[in-house]
Amino acid sequence: MKKILFVCLGNICRSPMAEFVFKDLVKKNGMEDEFIIDSAATSYEEIGNGIHIGTRKQLDKEHIEYDNHRARRVTVEDYQNFDYILGMESRNVRDIIRIIGSDNENKVCRLLDFSNNPRDIADPWYTNNFEVTYDDIVEGCNALLKFLLK
Ligand code: 4NP
């Protein structure tokens, strides 16, 4: 069983998009029973709130299913419970490590660190461009799965 936690600032735009894109990818590869996949926030801003309409519209457009996910904050326990804790940008990685204390087991990095072009994923909360975010997340999820299957 591989356990993956996607993390962003609010857990309403990018990390739930990554959660449901990766769930879809894993399902299409017939491996849904081999993964636990979740998402969480570094901030308290949106705790309890649902997925942002921009993310939902983008997932609808791509025919990717999602559920009634509610934003939650990453916890110290998450560090023990998950194998990979993947931020969307460098700031998320810094904040995750601040929350969990230290990353002794090297579980924390950016999603796009698995790609051939490691970089941050821009926050559509500010850019309002959910398409670019989606393309980056698909690239990251494909690269992550390829890495995990090696
Ligand atoms: P996310 O976007 O980190 O991709 O979920 C944001 C959502 C909410 C806020 C910031 C970013 N906020 O400041 O409330």
PDB file of N, CA and C in Angstrom, residues 71-133:
ATOM      1  N   ALA A  71     -11.760  20.912   3.432  1.00  0.00           N
ATOM      2  CA  ALA A  71     -10.378  21.282   3.737  1.00  0.00           C
ATOM      3  C   ALA A  71     -10.040  20.937   5.184  1.00  0.00           C
ATOM      4  N   ARG A  72      -8.854  20.357   5.363  1.00  0.00           N
ATOM      5  CA  ARG A  72      -8.340  20.062   6.710  1.00  0.00           C
ATOM      6  C   ARG A  72      -6.870  20.449   6.754  1.00  0.00           C
ATOM      7  N   ARG A  73      -6.381  20.705   7.945  1.00  0.00           N
ATOM      8  CA  ARG A  73      -4.972  21.090   8.068  1.00  0.00           C
ATOM      9  C   ARG A  73      -4.105  19.857   8.238  1.00  0.00           C
ATOM     10  N   VAL A  74      -2.904  19.895   7.655  1.00  0.00           N
ATOM     11  CA  VAL A  74      -1.960  18.797   7.818  1.00  0.00           C
ATOM     12  C   VAL A  74      -1.596  18.674   9.305  1.00  0.00           C
ATOM     13  N   THR A  75      -1.382  17.423   9.776  1.00  0.00           N
ATOM     14  CA  THR A  75      -1.084  17.186  11.190  1.00  0.00           C
ATOM     15  C   THR A  75       0.251  16.450  11.350  1.00  0.00           C
ATOM     16  N   VAL A  76       0.748  16.434  12.567  1.00  0.00           N
ATOM     17  CA  VAL A  76       1.968  15.685  12.891  1.00  0.00           C
ATOM     18  C   VAL A  76       1.749  14.196  12.599  1.00  0.00           C
ATOM     19  N   GLU A  77       0.523  13.701  12.867  1.00  0.00           N
ATOM     20  CA  GLU A  77       0.200  12.287  12.624  1.00  0.00           C
ATOM     21  C   GLU A  77       0.292  11.936  11.138  1.00  0.00           C
ATOM     22  N   ASP A  78      -0.032  12.916  10.274  1.00  0.00           N
ATOM     23  CA  ASP A  78       0.048  12.662   8.830  1.00  0.00           C
ATOM     24  C   ASP A  78       1.453  12.209   8.445  1.00  0.00           C
ATOM     25  N   TYR A  79       2.441  12.720   9.134  1.00  0.00           N
ATOM     26  CA  TYR A  79       3.826  12.375   8.775  1.00  0.00           C
ATOM     27  C   TYR A  79       4.083  10.873   8.975  1.00  0.00           C
ATOM     28  N   GLN A  80       3.498  10.294   9.999  1.00  0.00           N
ATOM     29  CA  GLN A  80       3.645   8.842  10.227  1.00  0.00           C
ATOM     30  C   GLN A  80       2.743   8.044   9.297  1.00  0.00           C
ATOM     31  N   ASN A  81       1.560   8.599   9.004  1.00  0.00           N
ATOM     32  CA  ASN A  81       0.547   7.843   8.249  1.00  0.00           C
ATOM     33  C   ASN A  81       0.770   7.817   6.741  1.00  0.00           C
ATOM     34  N   PHE A  82       1.535   8.774   6.203  1.00  0.00           N
ATOM     35  CA  PHE A  82       1.732   8.837   4.750  1.00  0.00           C
ATOM     36  C   PHE A  82       3.192   8.587   4.386  1.00  0.00           C
ATOM     37  N   ASP A  83       3.391   8.031   3.176  1.00  0.00           N
ATOM     38  CA  ASP A  83       4.741   7.749   2.674  1.00  0.00           C
ATOM     39  C   ASP A  83       5.321   8.949   1.929  1.00  0.00           C
ATOM     40  N   TYR A  84       4.445   9.694   1.262  1.00  0.00           N
ATOM     41  CA  TYR A  84       4.871  10.869   0.488  1.00  0.00           C
ATOM     42  C   TYR A  84       3.943  12.022   0.832  1.00  0.00           C
ATOM     43  N   ILE A  85       4.548  13.163   1.175  1.00  0.00           N
ATOM     44  CA  ILE A  85       3.781  14.357   1.517  1.00  0.00           C
ATOM     45  C   ILE A  85       4.231  15.430   0.526  1.00  0.00           C
ATOM     46  N   LEU A  86       3.356  15.715  -0.452  1.00  0.00           N
ATOM     47  CA  LEU A  86       3.777  16.464  -1.629  1.00  0.00           C
ATOM     48  C   LEU A  86       3.142  17.843  -1.696  1.00  0.00           C
ATOM     49  N   GLY A  87       3.980  18.871  -1.515  1.00  0.00           N
ATOM     50  CA  GLY A  87       3.527  20.246  -1.619  1.00  0.00           C
ATOM     51  C   GLY A  87       3.413  20.656  -3.079  1.00  0.00           C
ATOM     52  N   MET A  88       2.664  21.718  -3.306  1.00  0.00           N
ATOM     53  CA  MET A  88       2.509  22.227  -4.669  1.00  0.00           C
ATOM     54  C   MET A  88       3.609  23.223  -5.013  1.00  0.00           C
ATOM     55  N   GLU A  89       4.180  23.861  -3.985  1.00  0.00           N
ATOM     56  CA  GLU A  89       5.240  24.852  -4.220  1.00  0.00           C
ATOM     57  C   GLU A  89       6.196  24.855  -3.026  1.00  0.00           C
ATOM     58  N   SER A  90       7.335  25.529  -3.204  1.00  0.00           N
ATOM     59  CA  SER A  90       8.378  25.540  -2.165  1.00  0.00           C
ATOM     60  C   SER A  90       7.848  26.035  -0.826  1.00  0.00           C
ATOM     61  N   ARG A  91       6.983  27.035  -0.879  1.00  0.00           N
ATOM     62  CA  ARG A  91       6.431  27.581   0.369  1.00  0.00           C
ATOM     63  C   ARG A  91       5.665  26.502   1.137  1.00  0.00           C
ATOM     64  N   ASN A  92       4.918  25.646   0.414  1.00  0.00           N
ATOM     65  CA  ASN A  92       4.178  24.562   1.075  1.00  0.00           C
ATOM     66  C   ASN A  92       5.149  23.618   1.769  1.00  0.00           C
ATOM     67  N   VAL A  93       6.263  23.285   1.088  1.00  0.00           N
ATOM     68  CA  VAL A  93       7.249  22.362   1.665  1.00  0.00           C
ATOM     69  C   VAL A  93       7.811  22.948   2.959  1.00  0.00           C
ATOM     70  N   ARG A  94       8.154  24.220   2.938  1.00  0.00           N
ATOM     71  CA  ARG A  94       8.664  24.886   4.155  1.00  0.00           C
ATOM     72  C   ARG A  94       7.629  24.844   5.271  1.00  0.00           C
ATOM     73  N   ASP A  95       6.369  25.151   4.935  1.00  0.00           N
ATOM     74  CA  ASP A  95       5.300  25.180   5.942  1.00  0.00           C
ATOM     75  C   ASP A  95       5.009  23.782   6.487  1.00  0.00           C
ATOM     76  N   ILE A  96       5.036  22.775   5.616  1.00  0.00           N
ATOM     77  CA  ILE A  96       4.793  21.384   6.064  1.00  0.00           C
ATOM     78  C   ILE A  96       5.853  21.002   7.097  1.00  0.00           C
ATOM     79  N   ILE A  97       7.113  21.304   6.786  1.00  0.00           N
ATOM     80  CA  ILE A  97       8.202  20.918   7.696  1.00  0.00           C
ATOM     81  C   ILE A  97       8.098  21.679   9.015  1.00  0.00           C
ATOM     82  N   ARG A  98       7.641  22.919   8.941  1.00  0.00           N
ATOM     83  CA  ARG A  98       7.426  23.702  10.172  1.00  0.00           C
ATOM     84  C   ARG A  98       6.353  23.031  11.037  1.00  0.00           C
ATOM     85  N   ILE A  99       5.297  22.526  10.408  1.00  0.00           N
ATOM     86  CA  ILE A  99       4.178  21.913  11.147  1.00  0.00           C
ATOM     87  C   ILE A  99       4.584  20.549  11.728  1.00  0.00           C
ATOM     88  N   ILE A 100       5.281  19.735  10.938  1.00  0.00           N
ATOM     89  CA  ILE A 100       5.585  18.364  11.391  1.00  0.00           C
ATOM     90  C   ILE A 100       6.872  18.288  12.218  1.00  0.00           C
ATOM     91  N   GLY A 101       7.679  19.351  12.191  1.00  0.00           N
ATOM     92  CA  GLY A 101       8.916  19.376  12.984  1.00  0.00           C
ATOM     93  C   GLY A 101      10.134  19.196  12.110  1.00  0.00           C
ATOM     94  N   SER A 102      10.355  17.952  11.615  1.00  0.00           N
ATOM     95  CA  SER A 102      11.457  17.744  10.685  1.00  0.00           C
ATOM     96  C   SER A 102      11.125  16.577   9.760  1.00  0.00           C
ATOM     97  N   ASP A 103      11.819  16.547   8.628  1.00  0.00           N
ATOM     98  CA  ASP A 103      11.535  15.530   7.608  1.00  0.00           C
ATOM     99  C   ASP A 103      12.650  14.477   7.613  1.00  0.00           C
ATOM    100  N   ASN A 104      12.765  13.756   8.731  1.00  0.00           N
ATOM    101  CA  ASN A 104      13.848  12.770   8.892  1.00  0.00           C
ATOM    102  C   ASN A 104      13.812  11.659   7.851  1.00  0.00           C
ATOM    103  N   GLU A 105      12.595  11.336   7.410  1.00  0.00           N
ATOM    104  CA  GLU A 105      12.435  10.193   6.498  1.00  0.00           C
ATOM    105  C   GLU A 105      12.352  10.612   5.035  1.00  0.00           C
ATOM    106  N   ASN A 106      12.668  11.879   4.752  1.00  0.00           N
ATOM    107  CA  ASN A 106      12.643  12.393   3.371  1.00  0.00           C
ATOM    108  C   ASN A 106      11.348  12.092   2.636  1.00  0.00           C
ATOM    109  N   LYS A 107      10.246  12.446   3.270  1.00  0.00           N
ATOM    110  CA  LYS A 107       8.936  12.195   2.665  1.00  0.00           C
ATOM    111  C   LYS A 107       8.375  13.431   1.971  1.00  0.00           C
ATOM    112  N   VAL A 108       8.970  14.587   2.241  1.00  0.00           N
ATOM    113  CA  VAL A 108       8.361  15.843   1.809  1.00  0.00           C
ATOM    114  C   VAL A 108       9.114  16.441   0.624  1.00  0.00           C
ATOM    115  N   CYS A 109       8.397  16.740  -0.455  1.00  0.00           N
ATOM    116  CA  CYS A 109       8.961  17.502  -1.581  1.00  0.00           C
ATOM    117  C   CYS A 109       7.813  18.096  -2.379  1.00  0.00           C
ATOM    118  N   ARG A 110       8.138  18.731  -3.508  1.00  0.00           N
ATOM    119  CA  ARG A 110       7.079  19.282  -4.370  1.00  0.00           C
ATOM    120  C   ARG A 110       6.614  18.203  -5.348  1.00  0.00           C
ATOM    121  N   LEU A 111       5.357  18.274  -5.750  1.00  0.00           N
ATOM    122  CA  LEU A 111       4.846  17.295  -6.715  1.00  0.00           C
ATOM    123  C   LEU A 111       5.693  17.296  -7.986  1.00  0.00           C
ATOM    124  N   LEU A 112       6.028  18.496  -8.488  1.00  0.00           N
ATOM    125  CA  LEU A 112       6.756  18.559  -9.762  1.00  0.00           C
ATOM    126  C   LEU A 112       8.253  18.266  -9.612  1.00  0.00           C
ATOM    127  N   ASP A 113       8.700  17.941  -8.390  1.00  0.00           N
ATOM    128  CA  ASP A 113      10.081  17.457  -8.248  1.00  0.00           C
ATOM    129  C   ASP A 113      10.245  16.078  -8.880  1.00  0.00           C
ATOM    130  N   PHE A 114       9.132  15.375  -9.140  1.00  0.00           N
ATOM    131  CA  PHE A 114       9.202  14.070  -9.804  1.00  0.00           C
ATOM    132  C   PHE A 114       9.289  14.215 -11.322  1.00  0.00           C
ATOM    133  N   SER A 115       9.035  15.422 -11.845  1.00  0.00           N
ATOM    134  CA  SER A 115       9.016  15.625 -13.298  1.00  0.00           C
ATOM    135  C   SER A 115      10.416  15.952 -13.818  1.00  0.00           C
ATOM    136  N   ASN A 116      10.525  16.006 -15.128  1.00  0.00           N
ATOM    137  CA  ASN A 116      11.810  16.372 -15.747  1.00  0.00           C
ATOM    138  C   ASN A 116      12.084  17.865 -15.623  1.00  0.00           C
ATOM    139  N   ASN A 117      11.093  18.611 -15.206  1.00  0.00           N
ATOM    140  CA  ASN A 117      11.209  20.064 -15.095  1.00  0.00           C
ATOM    141  C   ASN A 117      10.686  20.493 -13.722  1.00  0.00           C
ATOM    142  N   PRO A 118      11.483  20.231 -12.658  1.00  0.00           N
ATOM    143  CA  PRO A 118      11.016  20.522 -11.292  1.00  0.00           C
ATOM    144  C   PRO A 118      10.695  22.003 -11.101  1.00  0.00           C
ATOM    145  N   ARG A 119       9.527  22.291 -10.583  1.00  0.00           N
ATOM    146  CA  ARG A 119       9.117  23.694 -10.400  1.00  0.00           C
ATOM    147  C   ARG A 119       7.883  23.771  -9.489  1.00  0.00           C
ATOM    148  N   ASP A 120       7.521  24.997  -9.115  1.00  0.00           N
ATOM    149  CA  ASP A 120       6.316  25.247  -8.321  1.00  0.00           C
ATOM    150  C   ASP A 120       5.073  25.168  -9.207  1.00  0.00           C
ATOM    151  N   ILE A 121       3.952  24.878  -8.595  1.00  0.00           N
ATOM    152  CA  ILE A 121       2.660  24.979  -9.281  1.00  0.00           C
ATOM    153  C   ILE A 121       1.974  26.242  -8.785  1.00  0.00           C
ATOM    154  N   ALA A 122       1.697  27.151  -9.736  1.00  0.00           N
ATOM    155  CA  ALA A 122       1.130  28.459  -9.384  1.00  0.00           C
ATOM    156  C   ALA A 122      -0.230  28.296  -8.714  1.00  0.00           C
ATOM    157  N   ASP A 123      -0.553  29.239  -7.845  1.00  0.00           N
ATOM    158  CA  ASP A 123      -1.787  29.183  -7.076  1.00  0.00           C
ATOM    159  C   ASP A 123      -2.927  29.845  -7.860  1.00  0.00           C
ATOM    160  N   PRO A 124      -3.919  29.065  -8.312  1.00  0.00           N
ATOM    161  CA  PRO A 124      -5.018  29.651  -9.091  1.00  0.00           C
ATOM    162  C   PRO A 124      -5.924  30.545  -8.255  1.00  0.00           C
ATOM    163  N   TRP A 125      -5.774  30.461  -6.953  1.00  0.00           N
ATOM    164  CA  TRP A 125      -6.488  31.379  -6.051  1.00  0.00           C
ATOM    165  C   TRP A 125      -6.118  32.826  -6.423  1.00  0.00           C
ATOM    166  N   TYR A 126      -4.865  33.003  -6.841  1.00  0.00           N
ATOM    167  CA  TYR A 126      -4.386  34.337  -7.228  1.00  0.00           C
ATOM    168  C   TYR A 126      -4.419  34.531  -8.745  1.00  0.00           C
ATOM    169  N   THR A 127      -4.070  33.468  -9.533  1.00  0.00           N
ATOM    170  CA  THR A 127      -3.969  33.627 -10.996  1.00  0.00           C
ATOM    171  C   THR A 127      -5.325  33.454 -11.681  1.00  0.00           C
ATOM    172  N   ASN A 128      -6.249  32.742 -11.035  1.00  0.00           N
ATOM    173  CA  ASN A 128      -7.544  32.363 -11.595  1.00  0.00           C
ATOM    174  C   ASN A 128      -7.402  31.477 -12.835  1.00  0.00           C
ATOM    175  N   ASN A 129      -6.199  30.960 -13.079  1.00  0.00           N
ATOM    176  CA  ASN A 129      -5.978  30.098 -14.242  1.00  0.00           C
ATOM    177  C   ASN A 129      -5.906  28.631 -13.794  1.00  0.00           C
ATOM    178  N   PHE A 130      -7.058  27.981 -13.806  1.00  0.00           N
ATOM    179  CA  PHE A 130      -7.123  26.587 -13.328  1.00  0.00           C
ATOM    180  C   PHE A 130      -6.647  25.597 -14.393  1.00  0.00           C
ATOM    181  N   GLU A 131      -6.615  26.055 -15.642  1.00  0.00           N
ATOM    182  CA  GLU A 131      -6.157  25.167 -16.736  1.00  0.00           C
ATOM    183  C   GLU A 131      -4.666  24.901 -16.627  1.00  0.00           C
ATOM    184  N   VAL A 132      -3.893  25.964 -16.408  1.00  0.00           N
ATOM    185  CA  VAL A 132      -2.436  25.805 -16.255  1.00  0.00           C
ATOM    186  C   VAL A 132      -2.150  24.933 -15.032  1.00  0.00           C
ATOM    187  N   THR A 133      -2.870  25.175 -13.962  1.00  0.00           N
ATOM    188  CA  THR A 133      -2.719  24.362 -12.747  1.00  0.00           C
ATOM    189  C   THR A 133      -3.015  22.900 -13.060  1.00  0.00           C
TER     190      THR A 133
END
